[in-house]
Coordinates of C-alpha atoms and ligand atoms in Angstrom, one line a residue:
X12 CA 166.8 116.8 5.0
X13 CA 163.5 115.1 6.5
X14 CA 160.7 116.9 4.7
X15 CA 162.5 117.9 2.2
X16 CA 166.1 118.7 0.7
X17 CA 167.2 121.9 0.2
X18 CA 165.0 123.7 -2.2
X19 CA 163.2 121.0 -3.1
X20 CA 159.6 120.9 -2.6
X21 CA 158.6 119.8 1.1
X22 CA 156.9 116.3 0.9
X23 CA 152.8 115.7 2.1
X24 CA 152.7 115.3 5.8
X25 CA 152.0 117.4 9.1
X26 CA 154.8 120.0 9.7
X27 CA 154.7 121.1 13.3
X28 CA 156.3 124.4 13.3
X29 CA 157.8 126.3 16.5
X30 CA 157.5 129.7 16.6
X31 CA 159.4 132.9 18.6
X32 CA 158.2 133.0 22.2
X33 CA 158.9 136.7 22.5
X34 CA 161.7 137.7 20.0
X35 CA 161.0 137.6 16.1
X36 CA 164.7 136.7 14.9
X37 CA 164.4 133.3 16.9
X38 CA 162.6 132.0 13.6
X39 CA 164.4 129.4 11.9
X40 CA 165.2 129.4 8.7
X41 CA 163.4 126.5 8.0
X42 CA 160.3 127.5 9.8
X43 CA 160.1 130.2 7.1
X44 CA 160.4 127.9 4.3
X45 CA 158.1 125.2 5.6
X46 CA 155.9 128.0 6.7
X47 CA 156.0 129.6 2.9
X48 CA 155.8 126.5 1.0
X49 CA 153.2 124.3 2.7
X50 CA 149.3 124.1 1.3
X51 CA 147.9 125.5 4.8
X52 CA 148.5 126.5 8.0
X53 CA 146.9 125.6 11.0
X54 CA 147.0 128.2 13.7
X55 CA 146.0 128.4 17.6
X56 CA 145.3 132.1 16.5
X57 CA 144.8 133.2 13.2
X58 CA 145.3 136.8 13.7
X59 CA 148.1 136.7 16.1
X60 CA 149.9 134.2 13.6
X61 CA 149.0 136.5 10.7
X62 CA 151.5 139.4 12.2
X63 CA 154.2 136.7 12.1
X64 CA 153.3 135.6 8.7
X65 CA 153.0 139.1 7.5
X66 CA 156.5 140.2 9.3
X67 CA 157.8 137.5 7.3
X68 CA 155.7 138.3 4.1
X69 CA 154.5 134.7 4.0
X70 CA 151.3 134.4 2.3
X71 CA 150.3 130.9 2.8
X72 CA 146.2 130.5 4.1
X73 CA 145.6 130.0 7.8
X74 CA 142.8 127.8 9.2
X75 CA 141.8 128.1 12.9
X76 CA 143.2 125.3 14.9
X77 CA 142.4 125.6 19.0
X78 CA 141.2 124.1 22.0
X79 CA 137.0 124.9 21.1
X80 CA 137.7 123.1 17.3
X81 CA 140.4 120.9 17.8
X82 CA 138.2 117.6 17.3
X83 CA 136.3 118.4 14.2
X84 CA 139.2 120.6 12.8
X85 CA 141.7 117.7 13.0
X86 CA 139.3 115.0 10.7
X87 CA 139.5 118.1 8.4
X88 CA 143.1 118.6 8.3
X89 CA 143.8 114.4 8.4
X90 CA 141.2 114.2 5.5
X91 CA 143.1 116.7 3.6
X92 CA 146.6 114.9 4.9
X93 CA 145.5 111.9 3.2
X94 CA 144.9 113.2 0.1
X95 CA 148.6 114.3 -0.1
X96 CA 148.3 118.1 1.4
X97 CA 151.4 119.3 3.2
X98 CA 149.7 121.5 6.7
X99 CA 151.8 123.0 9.1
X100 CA 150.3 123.7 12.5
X101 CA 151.5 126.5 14.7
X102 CA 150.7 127.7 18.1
X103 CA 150.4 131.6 19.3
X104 CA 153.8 131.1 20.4
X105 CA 156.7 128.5 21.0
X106 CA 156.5 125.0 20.2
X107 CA 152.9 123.1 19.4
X108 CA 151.7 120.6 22.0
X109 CA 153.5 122.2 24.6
X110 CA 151.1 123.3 26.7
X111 CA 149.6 124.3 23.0
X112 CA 147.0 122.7 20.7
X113 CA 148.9 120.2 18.6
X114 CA 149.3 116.5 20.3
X115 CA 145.6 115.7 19.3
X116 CA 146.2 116.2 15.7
X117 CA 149.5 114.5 15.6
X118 CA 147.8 111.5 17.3
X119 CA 145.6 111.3 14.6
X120 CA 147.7 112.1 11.8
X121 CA 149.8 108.8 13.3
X122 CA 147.0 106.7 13.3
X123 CA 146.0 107.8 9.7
X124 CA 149.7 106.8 8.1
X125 CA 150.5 110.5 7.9
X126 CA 154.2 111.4 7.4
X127 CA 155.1 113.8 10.8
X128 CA 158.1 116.5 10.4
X129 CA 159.0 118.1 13.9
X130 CA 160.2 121.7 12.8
X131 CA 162.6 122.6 16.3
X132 CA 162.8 126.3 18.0
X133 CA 161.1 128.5 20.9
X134 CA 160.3 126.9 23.6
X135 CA 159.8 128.4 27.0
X136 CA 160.5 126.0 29.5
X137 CA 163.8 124.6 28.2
X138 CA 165.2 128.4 27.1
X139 CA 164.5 128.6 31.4
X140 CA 165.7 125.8 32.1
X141 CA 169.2 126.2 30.6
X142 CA 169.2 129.3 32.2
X143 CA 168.0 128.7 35.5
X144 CA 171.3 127.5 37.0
X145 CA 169.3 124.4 38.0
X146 CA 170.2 121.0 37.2
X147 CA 169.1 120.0 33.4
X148 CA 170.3 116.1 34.1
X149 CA 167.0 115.5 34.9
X150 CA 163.8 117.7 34.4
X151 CA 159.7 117.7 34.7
X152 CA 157.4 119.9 33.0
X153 CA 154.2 120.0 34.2
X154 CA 152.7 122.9 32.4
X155 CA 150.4 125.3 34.7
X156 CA 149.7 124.1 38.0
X157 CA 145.9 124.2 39.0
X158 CA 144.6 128.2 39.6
X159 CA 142.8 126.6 42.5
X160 CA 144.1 127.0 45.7
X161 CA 143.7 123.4 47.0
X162 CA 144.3 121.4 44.1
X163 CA 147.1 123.8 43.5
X164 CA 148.3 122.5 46.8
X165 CA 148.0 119.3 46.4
X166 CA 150.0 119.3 43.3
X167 CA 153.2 120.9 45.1
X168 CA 152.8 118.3 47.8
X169 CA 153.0 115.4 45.3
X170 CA 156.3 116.5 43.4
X171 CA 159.2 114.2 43.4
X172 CA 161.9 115.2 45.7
X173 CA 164.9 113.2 43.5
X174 CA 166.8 116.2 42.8
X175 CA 165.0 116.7 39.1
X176 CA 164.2 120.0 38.7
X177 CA 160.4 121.0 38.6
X178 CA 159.4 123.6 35.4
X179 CA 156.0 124.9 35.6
X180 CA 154.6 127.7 33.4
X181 CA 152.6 130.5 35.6
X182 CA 150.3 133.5 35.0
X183 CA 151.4 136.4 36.9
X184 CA 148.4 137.1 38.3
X185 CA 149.0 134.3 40.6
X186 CA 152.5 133.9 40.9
X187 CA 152.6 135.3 44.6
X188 CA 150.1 132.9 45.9
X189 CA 151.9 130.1 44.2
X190 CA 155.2 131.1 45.9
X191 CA 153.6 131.5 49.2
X192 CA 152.4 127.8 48.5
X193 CA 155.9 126.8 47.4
X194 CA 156.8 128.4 51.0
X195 CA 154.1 126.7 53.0
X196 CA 154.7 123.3 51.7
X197 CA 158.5 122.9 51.2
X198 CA 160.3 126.1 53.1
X199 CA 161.0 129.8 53.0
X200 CA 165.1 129.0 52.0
X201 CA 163.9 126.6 48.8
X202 CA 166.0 128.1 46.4
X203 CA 163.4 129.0 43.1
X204 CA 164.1 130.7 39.8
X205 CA 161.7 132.7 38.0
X206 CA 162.5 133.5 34.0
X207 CA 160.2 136.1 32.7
X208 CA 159.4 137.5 29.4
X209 CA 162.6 135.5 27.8
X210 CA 163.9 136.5 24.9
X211 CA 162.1 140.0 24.6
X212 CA 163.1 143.5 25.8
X213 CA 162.4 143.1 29.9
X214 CA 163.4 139.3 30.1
X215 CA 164.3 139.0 34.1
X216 CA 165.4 136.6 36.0
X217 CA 164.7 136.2 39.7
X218 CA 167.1 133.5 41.8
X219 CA 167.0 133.2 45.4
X220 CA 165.0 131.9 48.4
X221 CA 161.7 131.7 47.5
X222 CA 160.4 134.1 50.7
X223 CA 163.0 136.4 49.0
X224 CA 161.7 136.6 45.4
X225 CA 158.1 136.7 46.5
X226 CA 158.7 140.0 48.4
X227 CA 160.8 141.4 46.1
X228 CA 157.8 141.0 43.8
X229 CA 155.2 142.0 45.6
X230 CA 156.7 145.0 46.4
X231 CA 156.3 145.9 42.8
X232 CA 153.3 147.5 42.0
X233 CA 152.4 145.3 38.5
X234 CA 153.6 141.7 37.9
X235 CA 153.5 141.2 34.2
X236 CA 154.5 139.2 31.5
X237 CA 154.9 135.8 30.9
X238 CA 156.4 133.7 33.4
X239 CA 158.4 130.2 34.3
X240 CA 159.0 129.0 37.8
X241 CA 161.6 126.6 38.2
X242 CA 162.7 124.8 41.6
X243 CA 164.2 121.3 42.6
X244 CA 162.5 120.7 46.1
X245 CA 164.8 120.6 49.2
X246 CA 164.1 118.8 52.2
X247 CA 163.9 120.5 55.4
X248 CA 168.0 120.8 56.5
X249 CA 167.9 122.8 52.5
X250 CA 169.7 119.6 50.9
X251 CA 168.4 118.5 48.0
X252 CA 167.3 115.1 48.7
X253 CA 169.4 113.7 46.1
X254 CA 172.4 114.5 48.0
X255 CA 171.1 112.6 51.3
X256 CA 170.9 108.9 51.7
X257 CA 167.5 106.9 52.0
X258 CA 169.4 105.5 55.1
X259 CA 169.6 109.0 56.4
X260 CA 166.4 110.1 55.8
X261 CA 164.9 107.0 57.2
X262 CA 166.6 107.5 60.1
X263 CA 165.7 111.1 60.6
X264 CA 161.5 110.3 60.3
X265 CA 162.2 107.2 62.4
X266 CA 163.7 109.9 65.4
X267 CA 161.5 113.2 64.8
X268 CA 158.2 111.7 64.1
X269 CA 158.9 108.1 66.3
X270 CA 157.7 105.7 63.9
X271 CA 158.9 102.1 62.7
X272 CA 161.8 102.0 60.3
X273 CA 158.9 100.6 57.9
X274 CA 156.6 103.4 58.1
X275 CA 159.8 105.7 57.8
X276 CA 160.7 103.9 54.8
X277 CA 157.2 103.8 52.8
X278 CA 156.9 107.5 53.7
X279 CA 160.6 108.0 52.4
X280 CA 159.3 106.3 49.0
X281 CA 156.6 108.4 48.4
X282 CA 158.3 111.5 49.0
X283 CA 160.9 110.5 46.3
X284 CA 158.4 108.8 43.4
X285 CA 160.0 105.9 44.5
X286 CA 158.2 102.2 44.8
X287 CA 158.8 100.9 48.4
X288 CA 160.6 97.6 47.3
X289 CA 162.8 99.8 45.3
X290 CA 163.6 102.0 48.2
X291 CA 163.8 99.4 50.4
X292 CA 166.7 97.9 47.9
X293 CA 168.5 100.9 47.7
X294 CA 168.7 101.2 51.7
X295 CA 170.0 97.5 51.6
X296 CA 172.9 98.7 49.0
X297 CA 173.6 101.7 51.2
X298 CA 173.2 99.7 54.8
X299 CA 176.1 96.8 52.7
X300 CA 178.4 99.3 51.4
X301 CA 178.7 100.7 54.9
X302 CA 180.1 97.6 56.1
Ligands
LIG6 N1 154.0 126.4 23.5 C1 154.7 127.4 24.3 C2 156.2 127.0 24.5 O1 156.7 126.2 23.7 O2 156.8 127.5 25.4 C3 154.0 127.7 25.6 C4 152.6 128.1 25.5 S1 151.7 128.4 27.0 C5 150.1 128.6 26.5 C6 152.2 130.0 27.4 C7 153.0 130.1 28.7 O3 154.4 129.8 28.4 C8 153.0 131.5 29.3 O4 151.9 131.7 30.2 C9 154.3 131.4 30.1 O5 154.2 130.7 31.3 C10 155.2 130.6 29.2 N2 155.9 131.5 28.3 C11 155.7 131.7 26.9 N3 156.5 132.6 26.4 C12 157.3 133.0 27.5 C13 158.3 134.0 27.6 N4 158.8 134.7 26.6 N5 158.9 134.1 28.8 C14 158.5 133.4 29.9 N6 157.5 132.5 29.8 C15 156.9 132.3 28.6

């Protein structure tokens, strides 16, 4: 077993540990042995990680690890790592680096020679995802979307429209602006999906137009909890743009907006995350298979 074989002691190295993102029994049982054998812990928290530690009645010391220290705290750790310490780091909840402290360290700890051990569980935005009903072939997580309006904006205007579906983490204080923005800049029918609180006692899931789910929350009179919006953009005629053909697309712009088929094209391109000599392939393979 990497790190270690069963009950025998873990080897030096960084141990990056995933934690319950809601409900306690989602620990693994290796989490609780890397977390009760290793020299330190590194935490995002230490307080909120000492409830899990004393749930578990793990008495291994905690060091803060966040945001504010992350810089001088990783030479620490790596120092430490060098000498042959074995340091798990742990975020408040779910997997570290993922939208968490961790990737800094790691990067480090990499350059430094230091032995690595990923210790798999909780995450948020895949337990969604596999939820969701929305394709997991292909998948983007971008984290939390800007709280400001424009850049906010901006961001939802430059998602891919290939048919991936788009996993972005929310606070719920903002979730109805961000579905009215979802509305403004692809369409009331875009089919969304929000999961929230997964995995503890009110885990919900809304699915449904995205006009739909943003009344049906604001008529509530608290959002709370935490929150994943999930969506895979639709074009205007509600087909995922997967499903149509560059040819047909082309051909739409070319008609509604009266513009050369090269315009069409390079504005076809962009809207897909596509380069325009690879779109401009694909149309040739569509245009030769239609003869
Ligand atoms: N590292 C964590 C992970 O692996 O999922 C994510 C940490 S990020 C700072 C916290 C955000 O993740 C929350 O604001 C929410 O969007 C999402 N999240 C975490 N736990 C959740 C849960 N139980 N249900 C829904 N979303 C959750």
């Amino acid at each position: 077993m990497p790190g270690s074989a069963q009950n025998e002691p873990f080897a030096p190295g960084l141990y990056l540990v995933a934690t319950p993102i809601g409900n306690l029994e989602d620990i693994t049982l290796r989490a609780l042995r890397v977390l009760g054998s290793v020299d330190r812990i590194a935490c995002e928290d230490t307080r909120q990680t000492q409830k899990l530690l004393n749930h578990f009645s793990i008495a291994t010391p905690t060091v803060s690890y966040h945001l504010h220290n992350e810089g001088p705290r990783a030479e620490e750790l790596i120092a430490q790592l060098k000498q042959g310490a074995r340091i798990a780091v742990v975020s408040d909840a779910g997997t570290p680096g993922i939208a968490d402290p961790g990737a800094q360290i790691v990067a480090e700890a990499i350059a430094a020679g230091v032995a690595i051990y990923p210790v798999p569980g909780a995450n948020a935005a895949i337990s969604a995802l596999v939820a969701s009903g929305l394709s997991t072939e292909q998948f983007i997580f971008h984290g939390f979307l800007p709280a400001k309006a424009g850049q906010r904006k901006t961001a939802l205007e430059s998602l891919t429209r290939t048919g991936a579906t788009h996993i972005f983490y929310e606070a719920p204080h903002r979730i109805i602006e961000t579905l009215a923005d979802i509305e403004v800049v692809f369409a009331a029918s875009q089919h969304i999906v929000i999961a929230r609180e997964l995995t503890k006692l009110h885990e919900e899931f809304l699915r449904g137009p995205v006009s739909e789910v943003r009344n049906q929350l604001a008529a509530r009179p608290a959002i709370r909890g935490e929150i994943v919006l999930l969506f895979a953009p639709e074009t205007s005629n509600g087909a995922t743009q997967q499903t149509r053909s560059i040819a047909q697309d082309v051909a739409v712009l070319m008609q509604s907006e009266n513009i050369s088929e090269k315009d069409a094209l390079k504005r076809v391109a962009r809207e897909r995350g596509i380069g325009k000599s690879e779109a401009y392939r694909e149309l040739q393979r569509e245009q030769s298979r239609k003869h």
